[in-house]
């Protein structure tokens, strides 16, 4: 066995192989296989059926709604995430730990519970529902409710990506910028933002993927109105519940494609800017 | 236009970092704050730089109520122990930063900025390294860039926080000499924090020996060495 | 001057014609209805809505109907929480009672306001077996044979499963010298033959069709047809037992909402439409038993005669059945021990 060691700190070959096989095997079974099966089922009745399922008006409406909800939720959560990470990393203030815990709340709460909380607040049997209904403001079973639920469940992604990054990077550069005469805004744009751009990008991509895929929270308060308040995941459920397996898998494949597109985009950007990435990591 | 520091105190949570520090230095002096860790020297320096807020006390410099001014208006160049260079910018951009963020009416032209950068690089003996990134430089080179960057804004005060702490002895000695040379050339009031008494004595006009948040003794290197006022000071100097 | 006059004239004419158009349009109404329904009715209401819209258009009204689908119970919940349904077309009378009681959106006597307990169409529980029917299942009593495996969802979580349970109970109770105790034993033995208790009808269908488990699936009549159409074709066969239970999915207008939205007239017309021969034909084509006897006769092949008990007649009403059989500690809890 000792002959296999080339350096004192290098793992033995058998260990490397075993761990490698376990890792690859796990990924293959848990991630790759379901993905492959989704596409297989979707195309089981032929490409034409697949496409006709895609262009069905209800499906298109669901795609539009999902994209719209993400288009609102992701920028809002990005701004929030940057603001939270900035204050946590650069400042000391009372209640800082509380804020960090609060940010993690959506991760520990089941999405269904989140949806129910909104029902409790905005439903006609809840706190604000009747009052808002008086002004003809409908939050639940309409776009605002769906956006709220999406914002809640994707809340932490950008923040959690940025906080350790910014804490790790410390305040030195920002302090230097201040002593050199930069205003807060200038410091943020010229010093902070360029330093976090990769973490920010990754956080935004994760946030976006989650926003598109959210099911539980949105399901509770969407109202499931065909062609109006069904997002893509809800539409998959609708088709599945009507024994339209091919249709369900077709829309699921579309969701999967969007996710893969997101990953491809990330990989492309990492490849294109590899040098910059490397430079910003070395310190 | 002397620098008058009067009874500055600062507490971090319960910990009293500074318990009343006072000294006076004439314009253009090179002052060293010397002491072991925890003595409050870095805290005092950061207060002078505007990076910390003093609890009580006052500082007057250039006829200004120094502590009332935010960091970015003080025009006090700060050199950090870990360099704090902007990692995603080239050496040239780092040095030019202080000039580029000036309001439009006070900003030099592009050509002027370029010239300043070239001059400063020559001054710190790094000519030709404009387009390098900090990660591609050695420790000593990075600190030279940090110095150039601080000098680019034509500061009225230069503050250095153990700037050579992370470097090896030979480089330290070189940089120390360069720093003194630059100081003499520019005539800028300089405050320099270190725990290394050899370094302090070699480079400063005035030395403040600090301990537990107070200045135990303040004077020229010769005076302090000849006549230590307390046991701590004589112990510290002989160590 | 002349040019200005002619310009004014042109504008005036344009205004007059558009006024004319809008005057006509003011006579026709633009109405939007929301029909909150349960899961399997998607195909049904797609057709119904199109037909109703066409009918209203010929009267000069522009009607758009949106449809929502989900589990009957959770749909009722949503309506109570503010989903702006003009009409509800759910699976269980109990769900509409909940909307009436908890949401105060319906009148308590809603069921009497439309013919036949407010159910324009009905359904029942039947068997779905594999091609060739290898285990020779013919009737309920075959389900308790030792080598037969039955697939049905969990009555605690699935509305359809409760109907299946009650149909089985009713069969046993109605056998010669049948009574409550014999029925209880029968149902207990039936559930001993259930290898997998899914939480809902969809899960059970997947277990039976995709996973290939079980010899017979207890299913809604309309859903069994849907399965054949969408998922299985000739691999399965629908089998009618000697008797089953009558399910009457009810429809109603949501008074509070239609009064606020001023859509009462159209909503009432919509529900009445469900009883017309045209709609009854659409319902039959979508595998729901129409009330109209002529249309039912026309689709005799698809809807064979079967003796049907009602929940009121056999069990004293849904509330009583729910409490006795499916509540905590009820009969189902007593007879079913998972894992045996």
Tab-separated table of N, CA, C and O in Angstrom, chain C residues 267-307:
chain	number	residue	atom	x	y	z
C	267	UNK	N	-74.669	33.381	-15.052
C	267	UNK	CA	-74.288	32.200	-14.277
C	267	UNK	C	-75.453	31.216	-14.195
C	267	UNK	O	-75.279	30.005	-14.350
C	268	UNK	N	-76.641	31.761	-13.941
C	268	UNK	CA	-77.810	30.871	-13.878
C	268	UNK	C	-78.057	30.221	-15.227
C	268	UNK	O	-78.359	29.020	-15.313
C	269	UNK	N	-77.904	31.005	-16.289
C	269	UNK	CA	-78.086	30.436	-17.637
C	269	UNK	C	-77.087	29.310	-17.873
C	269	UNK	O	-77.404	28.270	-18.453
C	270	UNK	N	-75.848	29.519	-17.392
C	270	UNK	CA	-74.792	28.510	-17.562
C	270	UNK	C	-75.174	27.201	-16.893
C	270	UNK	O	-75.072	26.123	-17.479
C	271	UNK	N	-75.646	27.272	-15.652
C	271	UNK	CA	-75.981	26.043	-14.946
C	271	UNK	C	-77.210	25.380	-15.549
C	271	UNK	O	-77.276	24.158	-15.656
C	272	UNK	N	-78.181	26.193	-15.969
C	272	UNK	CA	-79.335	25.591	-16.624
C	272	UNK	C	-78.934	24.912	-17.920
C	272	UNK	O	-79.506	23.894	-18.304
C	273	UNK	N	-77.924	25.503	-18.571
C	273	UNK	CA	-77.436	24.920	-19.823
C	273	UNK	C	-76.983	23.475	-19.624
C	273	UNK	O	-77.138	22.631	-20.513
C	274	UNK	N	-76.421	23.190	-18.427
C	274	UNK	CA	-75.894	21.843	-18.178
C	274	UNK	C	-76.984	20.781	-18.252
C	274	UNK	O	-76.687	19.601	-18.414
C	275	UNK	N	-78.243	21.196	-18.109
C	275	UNK	CA	-79.345	20.230	-18.159
C	275	UNK	C	-79.944	20.086	-19.553
C	275	UNK	O	-80.787	19.236	-19.782
C	276	UNK	N	-79.518	20.957	-20.479
C	276	UNK	CA	-80.112	20.902	-21.821
C	276	UNK	C	-79.573	19.700	-22.583
C	276	UNK	O	-78.466	19.227	-22.306
C	277	UNK	N	-80.344	19.220	-23.555
C	277	UNK	CA	-79.903	18.035	-24.311
C	277	UNK	C	-78.506	18.223	-24.919
C	277	UNK	O	-77.709	17.289	-24.914
C	278	UNK	N	-78.247	19.428	-25.424
C	278	UNK	CA	-76.928	19.635	-26.043
C	278	UNK	C	-75.818	19.369	-25.031
C	278	UNK	O	-74.853	18.643	-25.297
C	279	UNK	N	-75.977	19.945	-23.823
C	279	UNK	CA	-74.935	19.769	-22.807
C	279	UNK	C	-74.916	18.340	-22.293
C	279	UNK	O	-73.850	17.773	-22.038
C	280	UNK	N	-76.099	17.752	-22.139
C	280	UNK	CA	-76.161	16.374	-21.642
C	280	UNK	C	-75.419	15.444	-22.583
C	280	UNK	O	-74.779	14.484	-22.159
C	281	UNK	N	-75.507	15.741	-23.883
C	281	UNK	CA	-74.776	14.931	-24.868
C	281	UNK	C	-73.269	15.095	-24.658
C	281	UNK	O	-72.505	14.135	-24.673
C	282	UNK	N	-72.833	16.334	-24.425
C	282	UNK	CA	-71.395	16.579	-24.180
C	282	UNK	C	-70.948	15.824	-22.934
C	282	UNK	O	-69.878	15.219	-22.889
C	283	UNK	N	-71.807	15.842	-21.916
C	283	UNK	CA	-71.439	15.154	-20.668
C	283	UNK	C	-71.305	13.658	-20.911
C	283	UNK	O	-70.381	13.012	-20.425
C	284	UNK	N	-72.239	13.122	-21.677
C	284	UNK	CA	-72.160	11.689	-21.970
C	284	UNK	C	-70.882	11.370	-22.722
C	284	UNK	O	-70.209	10.387	-22.439
C	285	UNK	N	-70.555	12.230	-23.673
C	285	UNK	CA	-69.337	11.983	-24.456
C	285	UNK	C	-68.085	12.047	-23.571
C	285	UNK	O	-67.058	11.476	-23.903
C	286	UNK	N	-68.187	12.759	-22.470
C	286	UNK	CA	-67.057	12.843	-21.543
C	286	UNK	C	-67.203	11.888	-20.375
C	286	UNK	O	-66.576	12.058	-19.332
C	287	UNK	N	-68.039	10.887	-20.571
C	287	UNK	CA	-68.125	9.748	-19.660
C	287	UNK	C	-68.832	10.031	-18.346
C	287	UNK	O	-68.657	9.289	-17.383
C	288	UNK	N	-69.623	11.094	-18.308
C	288	UNK	CA	-70.481	11.294	-17.146
C	288	UNK	C	-71.892	10.844	-17.511
C	288	UNK	O	-72.377	11.132	-18.603
C	289	UNK	N	-72.576	10.166	-16.597
C	289	UNK	CA	-73.942	9.694	-16.889
C	289	UNK	C	-74.894	10.879	-16.916
C	289	UNK	O	-75.052	11.580	-15.905
C	290	UNK	N	-75.529	11.122	-18.068
C	290	UNK	CA	-76.464	12.252	-18.129
C	290	UNK	C	-77.767	11.894	-17.434
C	290	UNK	O	-78.152	10.730	-17.348
C	291	UNK	N	-78.451	12.956	-16.917
C	291	UNK	CA	-79.745	12.724	-16.276
C	291	UNK	C	-80.821	12.473	-17.319
C	291	UNK	O	-81.780	11.752	-17.082
C	292	UNK	N	-80.660	13.092	-18.480
C	292	UNK	CA	-81.661	13.012	-19.534
C	292	UNK	C	-81.805	11.556	-20.013
C	292	UNK	O	-80.846	10.995	-20.551
C	293	UNK	N	-83.006	10.966	-19.836
C	293	UNK	CA	-83.145	9.521	-20.135
C	293	UNK	C	-82.928	9.180	-21.611
C	293	UNK	O	-82.373	8.124	-21.918
C	294	UNK	N	-83.322	10.082	-22.511
C	294	UNK	CA	-83.107	9.766	-23.924
C	294	UNK	C	-81.622	9.701	-24.247
C	294	UNK	O	-81.153	8.787	-24.926
C	295	UNK	N	-80.882	10.684	-23.766
C	295	UNK	CA	-79.443	10.700	-24.061
C	295	UNK	C	-78.764	9.507	-23.398
C	295	UNK	O	-77.891	8.865	-23.975
C	296	UNK	N	-79.205	9.197	-22.183
C	296	UNK	CA	-78.629	8.046	-21.485
C	296	UNK	C	-78.862	6.782	-22.304
C	296	UNK	O	-77.968	5.949	-22.460
C	297	UNK	N	-80.093	6.662	-22.839
C	297	UNK	CA	-80.393	5.488	-23.655
C	297	UNK	C	-79.505	5.440	-24.878
C	297	UNK	O	-79.016	4.388	-25.282
C	298	UNK	N	-79.257	6.628	-25.446
C	298	UNK	CA	-78.412	6.675	-26.645
C	298	UNK	C	-77.018	6.134	-26.343
C	298	UNK	O	-76.385	5.492	-27.188
C	299	UNK	N	-76.540	6.367	-25.137
C	299	UNK	CA	-75.178	5.944	-24.797
C	299	UNK	C	-75.187	4.687	-23.936
C	299	UNK	O	-74.304	4.462	-23.134
C	300	UNK	N	-76.243	3.878	-24.133
C	300	UNK	CA	-76.432	2.683	-23.334
C	300	UNK	C	-75.173	1.815	-23.312
C	300	UNK	O	-74.802	1.265	-22.269
C	301	UNK	N	-74.540	1.695	-24.450
C	301	UNK	CA	-73.376	0.799	-24.527
C	301	UNK	C	-72.272	1.279	-23.582
C	301	UNK	O	-71.576	0.488	-22.950
C	302	UNK	N	-72.134	2.596	-23.506
C	302	UNK	CA	-71.073	3.146	-22.673
C	302	UNK	C	-71.477	3.138	-21.213
C	302	UNK	O	-70.632	3.024	-20.331
C	303	UNK	N	-72.798	3.228	-20.981
C	303	UNK	CA	-73.288	3.289	-19.597
C	303	UNK	C	-74.276	2.157	-19.347
C	303	UNK	O	-75.481	2.355	-19.323
C	304	UNK	N	-73.790	0.938	-19.194
C	304	UNK	CA	-74.732	-0.169	-18.977
C	304	UNK	C	-75.537	0.031	-17.697
C	304	UNK	O	-75.109	0.750	-16.785
C	305	UNK	N	-76.676	-0.625	-17.641
C	305	UNK	CA	-77.507	-0.547	-16.452
C	305	UNK	C	-76.801	-1.170	-15.269
C	305	UNK	O	-76.173	-2.211	-15.390
C	306	UNK	N	-76.937	-0.532	-14.141
C	306	UNK	CA	-76.328	-1.118	-12.945
C	306	UNK	C	-77.147	-0.653	-11.766
C	306	UNK	O	-77.608	0.495	-11.705
C	307	UNK	N	-77.407	-1.555	-10.837
C	307	UNK	CA	-78.195	-1.185	-9.668
C	307	UNK	C	-77.392	-0.202	-8.834
C	307	UNK	O	-76.238	-0.434	-8.508
